XYZ file of N, CA and C in Angstrom:
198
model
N -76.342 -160.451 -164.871
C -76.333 -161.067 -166.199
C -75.137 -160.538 -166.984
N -74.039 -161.220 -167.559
C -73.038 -160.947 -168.107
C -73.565 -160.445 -169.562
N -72.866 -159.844 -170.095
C -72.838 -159.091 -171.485
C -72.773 -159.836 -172.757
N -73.650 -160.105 -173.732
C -73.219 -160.970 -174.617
C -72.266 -160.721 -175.584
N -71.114 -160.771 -176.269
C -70.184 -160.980 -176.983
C -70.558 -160.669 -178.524
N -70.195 -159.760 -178.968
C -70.109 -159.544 -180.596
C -69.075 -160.175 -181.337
N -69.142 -160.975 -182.230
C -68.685 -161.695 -183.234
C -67.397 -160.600 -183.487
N -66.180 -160.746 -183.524
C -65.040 -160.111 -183.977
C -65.188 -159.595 -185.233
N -65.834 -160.822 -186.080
C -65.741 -161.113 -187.743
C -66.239 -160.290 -188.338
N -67.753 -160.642 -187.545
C -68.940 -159.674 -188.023
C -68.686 -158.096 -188.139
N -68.659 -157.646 -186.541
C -68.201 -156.232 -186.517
C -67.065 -155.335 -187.500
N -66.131 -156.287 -188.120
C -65.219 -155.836 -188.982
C -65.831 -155.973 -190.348
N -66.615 -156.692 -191.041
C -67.046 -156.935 -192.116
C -68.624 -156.587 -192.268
N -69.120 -156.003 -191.294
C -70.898 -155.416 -191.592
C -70.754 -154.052 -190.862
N -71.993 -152.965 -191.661
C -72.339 -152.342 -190.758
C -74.026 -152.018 -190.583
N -74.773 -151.406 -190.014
C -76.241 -151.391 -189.909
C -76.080 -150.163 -190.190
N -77.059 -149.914 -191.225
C -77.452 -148.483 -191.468
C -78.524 -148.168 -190.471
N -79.053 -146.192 -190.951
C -80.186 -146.094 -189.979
C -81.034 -146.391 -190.067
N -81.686 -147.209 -191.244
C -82.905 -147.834 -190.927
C -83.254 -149.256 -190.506
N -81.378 -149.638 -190.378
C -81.555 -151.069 -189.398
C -81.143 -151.979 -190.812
N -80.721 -151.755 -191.799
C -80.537 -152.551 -192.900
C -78.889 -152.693 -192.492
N -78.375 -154.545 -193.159
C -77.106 -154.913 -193.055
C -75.791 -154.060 -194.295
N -75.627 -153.044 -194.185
C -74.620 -153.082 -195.411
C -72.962 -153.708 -195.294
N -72.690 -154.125 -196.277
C -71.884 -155.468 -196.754
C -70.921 -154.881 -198.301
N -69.595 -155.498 -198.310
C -68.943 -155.141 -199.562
C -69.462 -156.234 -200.334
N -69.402 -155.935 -201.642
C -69.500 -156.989 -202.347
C -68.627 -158.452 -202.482
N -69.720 -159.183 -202.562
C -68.911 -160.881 -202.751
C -68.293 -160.992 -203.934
N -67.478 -161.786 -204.250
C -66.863 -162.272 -205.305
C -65.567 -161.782 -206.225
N -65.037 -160.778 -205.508
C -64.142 -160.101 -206.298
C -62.814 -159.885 -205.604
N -62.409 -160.712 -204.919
C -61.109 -161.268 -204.116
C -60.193 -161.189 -205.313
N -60.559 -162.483 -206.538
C -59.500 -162.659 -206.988
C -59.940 -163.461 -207.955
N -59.441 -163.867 -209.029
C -59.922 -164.340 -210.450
C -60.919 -163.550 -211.258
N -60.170 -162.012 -211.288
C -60.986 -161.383 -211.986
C -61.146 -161.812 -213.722
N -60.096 -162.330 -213.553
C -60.058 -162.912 -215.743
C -61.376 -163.482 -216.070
N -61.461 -164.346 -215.093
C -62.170 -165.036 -215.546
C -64.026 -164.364 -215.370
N -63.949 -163.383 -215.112
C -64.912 -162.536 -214.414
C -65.617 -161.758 -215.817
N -67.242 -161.544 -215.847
C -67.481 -160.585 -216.960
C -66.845 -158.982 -216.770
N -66.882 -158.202 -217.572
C -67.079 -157.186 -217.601
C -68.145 -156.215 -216.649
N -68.983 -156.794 -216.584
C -70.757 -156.339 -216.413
C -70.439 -156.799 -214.641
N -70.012 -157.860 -214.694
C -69.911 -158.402 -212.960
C -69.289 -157.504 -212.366
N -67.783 -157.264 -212.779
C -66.844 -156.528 -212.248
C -67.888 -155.371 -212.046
N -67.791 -154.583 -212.728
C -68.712 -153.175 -212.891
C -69.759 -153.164 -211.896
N -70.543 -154.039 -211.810
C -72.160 -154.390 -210.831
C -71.564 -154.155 -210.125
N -70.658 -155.480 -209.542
C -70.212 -155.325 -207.805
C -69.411 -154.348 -207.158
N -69.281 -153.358 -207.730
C -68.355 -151.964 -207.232
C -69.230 -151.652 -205.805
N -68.277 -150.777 -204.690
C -69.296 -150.647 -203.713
C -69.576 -151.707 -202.793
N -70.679 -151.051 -202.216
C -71.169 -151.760 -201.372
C -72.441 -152.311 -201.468
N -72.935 -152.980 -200.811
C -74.404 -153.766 -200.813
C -75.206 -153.756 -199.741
N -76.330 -154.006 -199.750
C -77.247 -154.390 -198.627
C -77.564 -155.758 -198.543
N -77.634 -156.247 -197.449
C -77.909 -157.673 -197.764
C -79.784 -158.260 -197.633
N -80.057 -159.356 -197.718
C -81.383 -159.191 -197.891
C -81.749 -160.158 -196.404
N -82.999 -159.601 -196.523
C -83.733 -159.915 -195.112
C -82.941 -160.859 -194.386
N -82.995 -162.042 -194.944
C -82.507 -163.221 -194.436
C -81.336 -163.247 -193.852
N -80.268 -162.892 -194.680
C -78.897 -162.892 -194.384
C -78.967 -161.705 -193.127
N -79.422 -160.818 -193.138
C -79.342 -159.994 -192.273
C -80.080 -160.468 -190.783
N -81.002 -161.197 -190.847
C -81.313 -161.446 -189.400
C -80.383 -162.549 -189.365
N -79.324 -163.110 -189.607
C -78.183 -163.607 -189.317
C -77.761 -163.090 -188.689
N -76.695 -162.262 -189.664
C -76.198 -161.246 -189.322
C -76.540 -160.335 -187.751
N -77.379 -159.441 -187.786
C -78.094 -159.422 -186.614
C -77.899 -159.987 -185.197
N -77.463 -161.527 -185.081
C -77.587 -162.357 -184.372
C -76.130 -161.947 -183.740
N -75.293 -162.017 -184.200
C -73.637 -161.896 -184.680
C -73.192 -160.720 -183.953
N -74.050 -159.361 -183.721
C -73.900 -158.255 -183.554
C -75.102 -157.613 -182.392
N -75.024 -158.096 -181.058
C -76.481 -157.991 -180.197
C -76.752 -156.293 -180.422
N -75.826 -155.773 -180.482
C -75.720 -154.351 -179.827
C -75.363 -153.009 -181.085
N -75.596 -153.785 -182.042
C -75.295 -152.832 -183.293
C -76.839 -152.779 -183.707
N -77.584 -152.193 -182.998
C -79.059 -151.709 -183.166
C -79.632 -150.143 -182.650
């Protein structure tokens, strides 16, 4: 049985913590910060976890990052 393949994308842009949760940088702050609150900017500093859902995506993307 050949080896299944990890997503390039994925592996560069997620990682699994130790309790198996997706952590993720924050969305939205590429570029058009002007137009951006104060409060947003500030929130999204860091990093994130993503929620259930997105993560058994995720998951999918990454056989072997468990």
């Amino acid at each position: 049985m050949p080896k299944m393949k990890t997503k390039s994308s994925a592996k560069k842009r997620f990682k699994v913590t130790a309790n198996g949760h997706i952590k993720s940088a924050q969305a939205g702050k590429r570029h058009g910060m002007i137009k951006r609150t104060k409060k947003f900017i500030r929130d999204a500093r860091g990093t994130t976890v993503l929620s259930e859902q997105d993560a058994k995506i995720v998951k999918s993307y990454m056989p072997y990052a468990r």
